């Protein structure tokens, strides 16, 4: 059980901490909502847009990025609870048109594997299939020719493609678009009046602009409509926490049941362990959420990002604690790490492990075998070895080519197969880079919770 839990929420104290940390880490604007002792508290600070100076308020709308996956998972689990979907049956039973380059792999991909990121489908495949209601159907068709990260069931590799397939399953089983299914089955029953999926729906609200560095992004929304199931829910921090409160017991605030208690419990049960326990600070994946173990205290959550915006959700069921932090760039990961450590400790009795970093005296490791070229859809990773040291270059390719500069870092050993590289995209934080093997012996590089198989030797 959590220790030393303080259930009294001091608005002035937490507003001061949000403002101080936001200023320190040069985050233009941020919104924070916290559920504690049955009450939701909402705070905000800074500005939504450096070009206009509009202030961030608690009713400001941010892009949630991949936290959208939790909403899609909730839709899928609701359909399974109703007996309309077998999580362990091949996806092709609902979507006969679904396919990958490997027919055997196609037959092995289930909704459960997609929910837990073990289906082998890749992440960074983008294809703008238009604004029509058929955009998801067209996306699933376009993804048929995309290579898998790994065979289904052999590793956890974070997959946005998989969540779009799940979104299409929702459409087929409900007869609604994913957007309408979300509205009818989650947004309306939970009274989420500040949650939406389409840009035109956001125009009547105060909306946060993303920033790259300290400059506003060239466009507010750079995602196609088909990104909805994996990356486009728009909401206030308060609405995110109202949604998260339902994931504690399956009920809306008025007592109406949205999911059974058995379903929400299954959602946060670990389905797969992950080798990278640092990117999200998690032990593994449940059904749509990252699973956390903070020195014996269980929790779950998810992170999200879009161009120039980042979002964070954490829930501690034992303490009845949930919070969401929404930001519009700056060194947002550092803001989240420091603020969440305080929130989890003071309100949830949680002792968060130390930040990921190499030891003061790194171990001696034979690094030569790790040199080479690694490839997955949208990304090429080149690892070179010079005088016993590794250099890491992460470049965007395919449909993502040119979306951002390459990431380059010297890798410092943490253990025999885990390395740390300074990630210039997110300030002074260390980025974990892991080298592992699949069951068939394929060498892989793990970054950002994704698997990239080795395709060539160094040089």
Short mmCIF file of N, CA, C and O in Angstrom, two decimals, residues 302-397:
data_model
loop_
_atom_site.label_atom_id
_atom_site.label_comp_id
_atom_site.label_asym_id
_atom_site.label_seq_id
_atom_site.Cartn_x
_atom_site.Cartn_y
_atom_site.Cartn_z
N UNK A 302 0.20 6.58 -19.93
CA UNK A 302 0.62 6.68 -21.32
C UNK A 302 1.21 8.06 -21.54
O UNK A 302 0.87 9.02 -20.84
N UNK A 303 2.11 8.17 -22.52
CA UNK A 303 2.62 9.47 -22.98
C UNK A 303 2.13 9.71 -24.39
O UNK A 303 1.72 8.76 -25.09
N UNK A 304 2.20 10.96 -24.84
CA UNK A 304 1.81 11.27 -26.20
C UNK A 304 2.58 12.46 -26.73
O UNK A 304 3.02 13.31 -25.96
N UNK A 305 2.75 12.51 -28.03
CA UNK A 305 3.38 13.68 -28.64
C UNK A 305 2.84 13.89 -30.04
O UNK A 305 2.49 12.95 -30.75
N UNK A 306 2.72 15.15 -30.39
CA UNK A 306 2.48 15.55 -31.77
C UNK A 306 3.55 16.58 -32.10
O UNK A 306 4.45 16.81 -31.29
N UNK A 307 3.50 17.20 -33.25
CA UNK A 307 4.54 18.16 -33.59
C UNK A 307 4.44 19.37 -32.66
O UNK A 307 3.51 20.17 -32.75
N UNK A 308 5.38 19.45 -31.71
CA UNK A 308 5.43 20.60 -30.82
C UNK A 308 4.55 20.52 -29.58
O UNK A 308 4.45 21.50 -28.83
N UNK A 309 3.92 19.39 -29.32
CA UNK A 309 3.12 19.23 -28.11
C UNK A 309 3.41 17.86 -27.50
O UNK A 309 3.60 16.88 -28.23
N UNK A 310 3.41 17.80 -26.15
CA UNK A 310 3.62 16.54 -25.47
C UNK A 310 2.65 16.43 -24.30
O UNK A 310 2.30 17.43 -23.66
N UNK A 311 2.21 15.18 -24.05
CA UNK A 311 1.20 14.95 -23.02
C UNK A 311 1.57 13.73 -22.19
O UNK A 311 2.27 12.82 -22.67
N UNK A 312 1.06 13.70 -20.95
CA UNK A 312 1.43 12.65 -20.01
C UNK A 312 0.22 12.32 -19.13
O UNK A 312 -0.47 13.22 -18.65
N UNK A 313 0.01 11.02 -18.92
CA UNK A 313 -1.07 10.55 -18.04
C UNK A 313 -0.52 9.47 -17.13
O UNK A 313 0.13 8.53 -17.59
N UNK A 314 -0.77 9.60 -15.82
CA UNK A 314 -0.38 8.58 -14.87
C UNK A 314 -1.53 8.35 -13.89
O UNK A 314 -2.20 9.29 -13.47
N UNK A 315 -1.71 7.08 -13.50
CA UNK A 315 -2.79 6.69 -12.59
C UNK A 315 -2.23 5.73 -11.54
O UNK A 315 -1.50 4.79 -11.88
N UNK A 316 -2.58 5.96 -10.28
CA UNK A 316 -2.20 5.07 -9.17
C UNK A 316 -3.50 4.56 -8.56
O UNK A 316 -4.11 5.23 -7.71
N UNK A 317 -3.99 3.38 -8.96
CA UNK A 317 -5.29 2.90 -8.50
C UNK A 317 -5.43 2.81 -6.98
O UNK A 317 -6.46 3.19 -6.42
N UNK A 318 -4.39 2.30 -6.30
CA UNK A 318 -4.48 2.13 -4.85
C UNK A 318 -4.74 3.45 -4.13
O UNK A 318 -5.42 3.49 -3.10
N UNK A 319 -4.18 4.53 -4.66
CA UNK A 319 -4.32 5.84 -4.03
C UNK A 319 -5.48 6.64 -4.59
O UNK A 319 -5.76 7.74 -4.09
N UNK A 320 -6.18 6.10 -5.61
CA UNK A 320 -7.24 6.87 -6.25
C UNK A 320 -6.71 8.14 -6.88
O UNK A 320 -7.41 9.16 -6.97
N UNK A 321 -5.46 8.10 -7.34
CA UNK A 321 -4.78 9.27 -7.89
C UNK A 321 -4.62 9.14 -9.39
O UNK A 321 -4.25 8.09 -9.91
N UNK A 322 -4.92 10.23 -10.09
CA UNK A 322 -4.67 10.30 -11.53
C UNK A 322 -4.30 11.74 -11.87
O UNK A 322 -4.84 12.68 -11.27
N UNK A 323 -3.38 11.91 -12.79
CA UNK A 323 -3.09 13.27 -13.23
C UNK A 323 -2.68 13.28 -14.69
O UNK A 323 -2.14 12.30 -15.22
N UNK A 324 -2.96 14.40 -15.35
CA UNK A 324 -2.59 14.62 -16.75
C UNK A 324 -1.88 15.95 -16.85
O UNK A 324 -2.33 16.95 -16.29
N UNK A 325 -0.76 15.94 -17.56
CA UNK A 325 -0.01 17.15 -17.84
C UNK A 325 0.05 17.31 -19.35
O UNK A 325 0.51 16.42 -20.06
N UNK A 326 -0.41 18.46 -19.86
CA UNK A 326 -0.41 18.75 -21.28
C UNK A 326 0.47 19.98 -21.52
O UNK A 326 0.35 20.98 -20.81
N UNK A 327 1.35 19.91 -22.51
CA UNK A 327 2.32 20.97 -22.74
C UNK A 327 2.45 21.28 -24.22
O UNK A 327 2.06 20.49 -25.08
N UNK A 328 3.04 22.45 -24.51
CA UNK A 328 3.25 22.82 -25.91
C UNK A 328 4.72 23.12 -26.19
O UNK A 328 5.07 24.12 -26.77
N UNK A 329 5.59 22.21 -25.76
CA UNK A 329 7.02 22.12 -26.05
C UNK A 329 7.87 22.82 -25.02
O UNK A 329 7.41 23.14 -23.92
N UNK A 330 9.16 23.05 -25.37
CA UNK A 330 10.16 23.33 -24.37
C UNK A 330 10.75 22.00 -23.93
O UNK A 330 10.57 20.97 -24.58
N UNK A 331 11.45 21.98 -22.81
CA UNK A 331 12.02 20.73 -22.30
C UNK A 331 10.95 20.05 -21.45
O UNK A 331 11.03 19.97 -20.23
N UNK A 332 9.94 19.52 -22.13
CA UNK A 332 8.74 19.05 -21.45
C UNK A 332 8.98 17.78 -20.65
O UNK A 332 8.36 17.58 -19.60
N UNK A 333 9.86 16.89 -21.12
CA UNK A 333 10.10 15.66 -20.38
C UNK A 333 10.70 15.96 -19.01
O UNK A 333 10.38 15.30 -18.02
N UNK A 334 11.56 16.97 -18.95
CA UNK A 334 12.15 17.33 -17.67
C UNK A 334 11.10 17.94 -16.73
O UNK A 334 11.07 17.65 -15.53
N UNK A 335 10.24 18.77 -17.28
CA UNK A 335 9.12 19.31 -16.49
C UNK A 335 8.28 18.18 -15.93
O UNK A 335 7.96 18.15 -14.73
N UNK A 336 7.92 17.23 -16.78
CA UNK A 336 7.08 16.12 -16.34
C UNK A 336 7.79 15.28 -15.28
O UNK A 336 7.20 14.91 -14.26
N UNK A 337 9.05 14.96 -15.53
CA UNK A 337 9.79 14.10 -14.58
C UNK A 337 9.82 14.71 -13.19
O UNK A 337 9.53 14.03 -12.19
N UNK A 338 10.13 15.98 -13.10
CA UNK A 338 10.24 16.61 -11.79
C UNK A 338 8.87 16.79 -11.13
O UNK A 338 8.70 16.52 -9.94
N UNK A 339 7.88 17.26 -11.91
CA UNK A 339 6.56 17.49 -11.33
C UNK A 339 5.89 16.18 -10.95
O UNK A 339 5.28 16.06 -9.88
N UNK A 340 6.00 15.16 -11.81
CA UNK A 340 5.35 13.88 -11.52
C UNK A 340 5.99 13.20 -10.32
O UNK A 340 5.30 12.54 -9.52
N UNK A 341 7.29 13.35 -10.14
CA UNK A 341 7.96 12.77 -8.99
C UNK A 341 7.37 13.35 -7.69
O UNK A 341 7.11 12.63 -6.73
N UNK A 342 7.10 14.66 -7.71
CA UNK A 342 6.52 15.31 -6.53
C UNK A 342 5.06 14.90 -6.34
O UNK A 342 4.62 14.61 -5.22
N UNK A 343 4.28 14.90 -7.43
CA UNK A 343 2.87 14.52 -7.33
C UNK A 343 2.71 13.08 -6.85
O UNK A 343 1.91 12.80 -5.95
N UNK A 344 3.46 12.17 -7.46
CA UNK A 344 3.34 10.77 -7.09
C UNK A 344 3.80 10.54 -5.65
O UNK A 344 3.21 9.74 -4.91
N UNK A 345 4.84 11.25 -5.25
CA UNK A 345 5.35 11.07 -3.90
C UNK A 345 4.43 11.64 -2.84
O UNK A 345 4.09 10.96 -1.85
N UNK A 346 3.97 12.88 -3.03
CA UNK A 346 3.19 13.54 -2.00
C UNK A 346 1.73 13.12 -1.98
O UNK A 346 1.10 13.09 -0.93
N UNK A 347 1.17 12.80 -3.15
CA UNK A 347 -0.26 12.47 -3.21
C UNK A 347 -0.52 10.98 -3.37
O UNK A 347 -1.64 10.52 -3.10
N UNK A 348 0.48 10.23 -3.82
CA UNK A 348 0.28 8.80 -4.03
C UNK A 348 1.16 7.91 -3.19
O UNK A 348 1.06 6.68 -3.27
N UNK A 349 2.05 8.51 -2.38
CA UNK A 349 2.94 7.70 -1.57
C UNK A 349 3.89 6.86 -2.40
O UNK A 349 4.32 5.78 -1.98
N UNK A 350 4.24 7.35 -3.57
CA UNK A 350 5.04 6.58 -4.52
C UNK A 350 6.48 7.08 -4.54
O UNK A 350 6.72 8.29 -4.63
N UNK A 351 7.41 6.16 -4.46
CA UNK A 351 8.82 6.49 -4.60
C UNK A 351 9.26 6.13 -6.02
O UNK A 351 9.37 4.95 -6.38
N UNK A 352 9.49 7.15 -6.82
CA UNK A 352 9.84 6.93 -8.22
C UNK A 352 11.33 6.62 -8.34
O UNK A 352 12.15 7.29 -7.70
N UNK A 353 11.69 5.60 -9.13
CA UNK A 353 13.12 5.29 -9.31
C UNK A 353 13.89 6.47 -9.89
O UNK A 353 13.32 7.39 -10.49
N UNK A 354 15.20 6.44 -9.72
CA UNK A 354 16.05 7.50 -10.25
C UNK A 354 15.95 7.58 -11.76
O UNK A 354 15.60 6.61 -12.44
N UNK A 355 16.29 8.74 -12.30
CA UNK A 355 16.27 8.93 -13.75
C UNK A 355 17.31 8.04 -14.42
O UNK A 355 18.34 7.68 -13.83
N UNK A 356 17.03 7.70 -15.68
CA UNK A 356 17.96 6.90 -16.46
C UNK A 356 19.21 7.71 -16.77
O UNK A 356 19.13 8.86 -17.23
N UNK A 357 20.36 7.14 -16.51
CA UNK A 357 21.64 7.78 -16.80
C UNK A 357 22.73 6.73 -16.71
O UNK A 357 22.59 5.72 -16.00
N UNK A 358 23.85 6.95 -17.39
CA UNK A 358 24.95 5.99 -17.28
C UNK A 358 25.62 6.11 -15.91
O UNK A 358 25.55 7.17 -15.27
N UNK A 359 26.24 5.05 -15.43
CA UNK A 359 26.94 5.12 -14.14
C UNK A 359 28.15 6.03 -14.24
O UNK A 359 28.66 6.31 -15.34
N UNK A 360 28.62 6.53 -13.10
CA UNK A 360 29.78 7.41 -13.09
C UNK A 360 31.01 6.73 -13.68
O UNK A 360 31.87 7.37 -14.30
N UNK A 361 31.10 5.40 -13.47
CA UNK A 361 32.17 4.62 -14.10
C UNK A 361 31.52 3.56 -14.99
O UNK A 361 31.11 2.49 -14.52
N UNK A 362 31.36 3.84 -16.28
CA UNK A 362 30.69 2.90 -17.18
C UNK A 362 31.43 1.57 -17.25
O UNK A 362 32.67 1.52 -17.13
N UNK A 363 30.71 0.46 -17.41
CA UNK A 363 31.35 -0.84 -17.52
C UNK A 363 32.12 -0.97 -18.83
O UNK A 363 31.84 -0.27 -19.81
N UNK A 364 33.07 -1.86 -18.83
CA UNK A 364 33.82 -2.15 -20.05
C UNK A 364 33.03 -3.16 -20.87
O UNK A 364 32.69 -4.24 -20.38
N UNK A 365 32.71 -2.80 -22.09
CA UNK A 365 31.85 -3.63 -22.95
C UNK A 365 32.49 -3.78 -24.32
O UNK A 365 33.04 -2.82 -24.87
N UNK A 366 32.42 -4.99 -24.87
CA UNK A 366 32.83 -5.22 -26.26
C UNK A 366 31.72 -4.71 -27.16
O UNK A 366 30.68 -5.36 -27.32
N UNK A 367 31.89 -3.53 -27.74
CA UNK A 367 30.81 -2.88 -28.49
C UNK A 367 30.82 -3.20 -29.97
O UNK A 367 29.85 -2.92 -30.68
N UNK A 368 31.90 -3.79 -30.46
CA UNK A 368 32.02 -4.03 -31.90
C UNK A 368 30.84 -4.79 -32.50
O UNK A 368 30.38 -4.45 -33.59
N UNK A 369 30.29 -5.82 -31.81
CA UNK A 369 29.17 -6.56 -32.43
C UNK A 369 27.92 -5.72 -32.66
O UNK A 369 27.05 -6.10 -33.45
N UNK A 370 27.79 -4.58 -31.98
CA UNK A 370 26.58 -3.78 -32.11
C UNK A 370 26.63 -2.82 -33.29
O UNK A 370 25.61 -2.25 -33.67
N UNK A 371 27.80 -2.61 -33.86
CA UNK A 371 27.91 -1.71 -35.01
C UNK A 371 27.16 -2.28 -36.20
O UNK A 371 27.12 -3.49 -36.41
N UNK A 372 26.55 -1.41 -36.96
CA UNK A 372 25.81 -1.84 -38.13
C UNK A 372 24.66 -0.90 -38.45
O UNK A 372 24.50 0.16 -37.84
N UNK A 373 23.85 -1.31 -39.41
CA UNK A 373 22.69 -0.53 -39.84
C UNK A 373 21.42 -1.27 -39.45
O UNK A 373 21.29 -2.49 -39.69
N UNK A 374 20.51 -0.55 -38.84
CA UNK A 374 19.24 -1.10 -38.38
C UNK A 374 18.11 -0.35 -39.09
O UNK A 374 18.20 0.87 -39.29
N UNK A 375 17.03 -1.06 -39.42
CA UNK A 375 16.01 -0.44 -40.27
C UNK A 375 14.63 -0.87 -39.85
O UNK A 375 14.37 -2.05 -39.60
N UNK A 376 13.73 0.08 -39.74
CA UNK A 376 12.30 -0.17 -39.67
C UNK A 376 11.61 0.92 -40.46
O UNK A 376 12.24 1.92 -40.84
N UNK A 377 10.34 0.76 -40.73
CA UNK A 377 9.62 1.74 -41.53
C UNK A 377 9.77 3.14 -40.92
O UNK A 377 9.52 3.36 -39.75
N UNK A 378 10.23 4.07 -41.76
CA UNK A 378 10.33 5.46 -41.34
C UNK A 378 11.62 5.84 -40.67
O UNK A 378 11.86 7.03 -40.42
N UNK A 379 12.50 4.87 -40.37
CA UNK A 379 13.70 5.17 -39.60
C UNK A 379 14.88 4.30 -40.07
O UNK A 379 14.72 3.10 -40.30
N UNK A 380 16.05 4.93 -40.17
CA UNK A 380 17.31 4.21 -40.39
C UNK A 380 18.24 4.57 -39.23
O UNK A 380 18.45 5.75 -38.94
N UNK A 381 18.78 3.55 -38.56
CA UNK A 381 19.70 3.76 -37.44
C UNK A 381 21.07 3.23 -37.85
O UNK A 381 21.20 2.06 -38.24
N UNK A 382 22.07 4.08 -37.77
CA UNK A 382 23.43 3.68 -38.10
C UNK A 382 24.28 3.76 -36.85
O UNK A 382 24.35 4.80 -36.19
N UNK A 383 24.92 2.65 -36.51
CA UNK A 383 25.77 2.58 -35.32
C UNK A 383 27.18 2.24 -35.78
O UNK A 383 27.41 1.21 -36.42
N UNK A 384 28.12 3.13 -35.50
CA UNK A 384 29.51 2.90 -35.89
C UNK A 384 30.38 2.79 -34.65
O UNK A 384 30.07 3.33 -33.59
N UNK A 385 31.50 2.06 -34.83
CA UNK A 385 32.43 1.83 -33.71
C UNK A 385 33.80 2.39 -34.06
O UNK A 385 34.33 2.14 -35.16
N UNK A 386 34.33 3.19 -33.15
CA UNK A 386 35.68 3.74 -33.32
C UNK A 386 36.39 3.68 -31.97
O UNK A 386 35.90 4.24 -30.98
N UNK A 387 37.51 2.99 -31.94
CA UNK A 387 38.32 2.89 -30.72
C UNK A 387 37.50 2.42 -29.51
O UNK A 387 37.62 2.95 -28.40
N UNK A 388 36.64 1.44 -29.76
CA UNK A 388 35.87 0.86 -28.67
C UNK A 388 34.70 1.69 -28.20
O UNK A 388 34.09 1.38 -27.17
N UNK A 389 34.32 2.72 -28.98
CA UNK A 389 33.17 3.55 -28.62
C UNK A 389 32.16 3.57 -29.76
O UNK A 389 32.53 3.46 -30.93
N UNK A 390 30.87 3.70 -29.39
CA UNK A 390 29.81 3.67 -30.38
C UNK A 390 29.26 5.07 -30.66
O UNK A 390 29.09 5.88 -29.75
N UNK A 391 28.98 5.31 -31.93
CA UNK A 391 28.32 6.53 -32.38
C UNK A 391 26.98 6.15 -33.00
O UNK A 391 26.91 5.23 -33.82
N UNK A 392 25.93 6.82 -32.59
CA UNK A 392 24.55 6.48 -32.95
C UNK A 392 23.96 7.61 -33.79
O UNK A 392 24.02 8.78 -33.41
N UNK A 393 23.41 7.26 -34.96
CA UNK A 393 22.75 8.24 -35.83
C UNK A 393 21.37 7.71 -36.17
O UNK A 393 21.23 6.61 -36.72
N UNK A 394 20.34 8.49 -35.84
CA UNK A 394 18.94 8.10 -36.03
C UNK A 394 18.34 9.05 -37.05
O UNK A 394 18.20 10.25 -36.79
N UNK A 395 18.02 8.53 -38.24
CA UNK A 395 17.53 9.36 -39.33
C UNK A 395 16.12 8.94 -39.75
O UNK A 395 15.81 7.75 -39.83
N UNK A 396 15.29 9.94 -40.04
CA UNK A 396 13.95 9.66 -40.53
C UNK A 396 14.01 9.36 -42.02
O UNK A 396 14.80 9.97 -42.77
N UNK A 397 13.18 8.42 -42.46
CA UNK A 397 13.20 7.97 -43.85
C UNK A 397 11.77 7.73 -44.34
O UNK A 397 10.80 7.98 -43.62
#
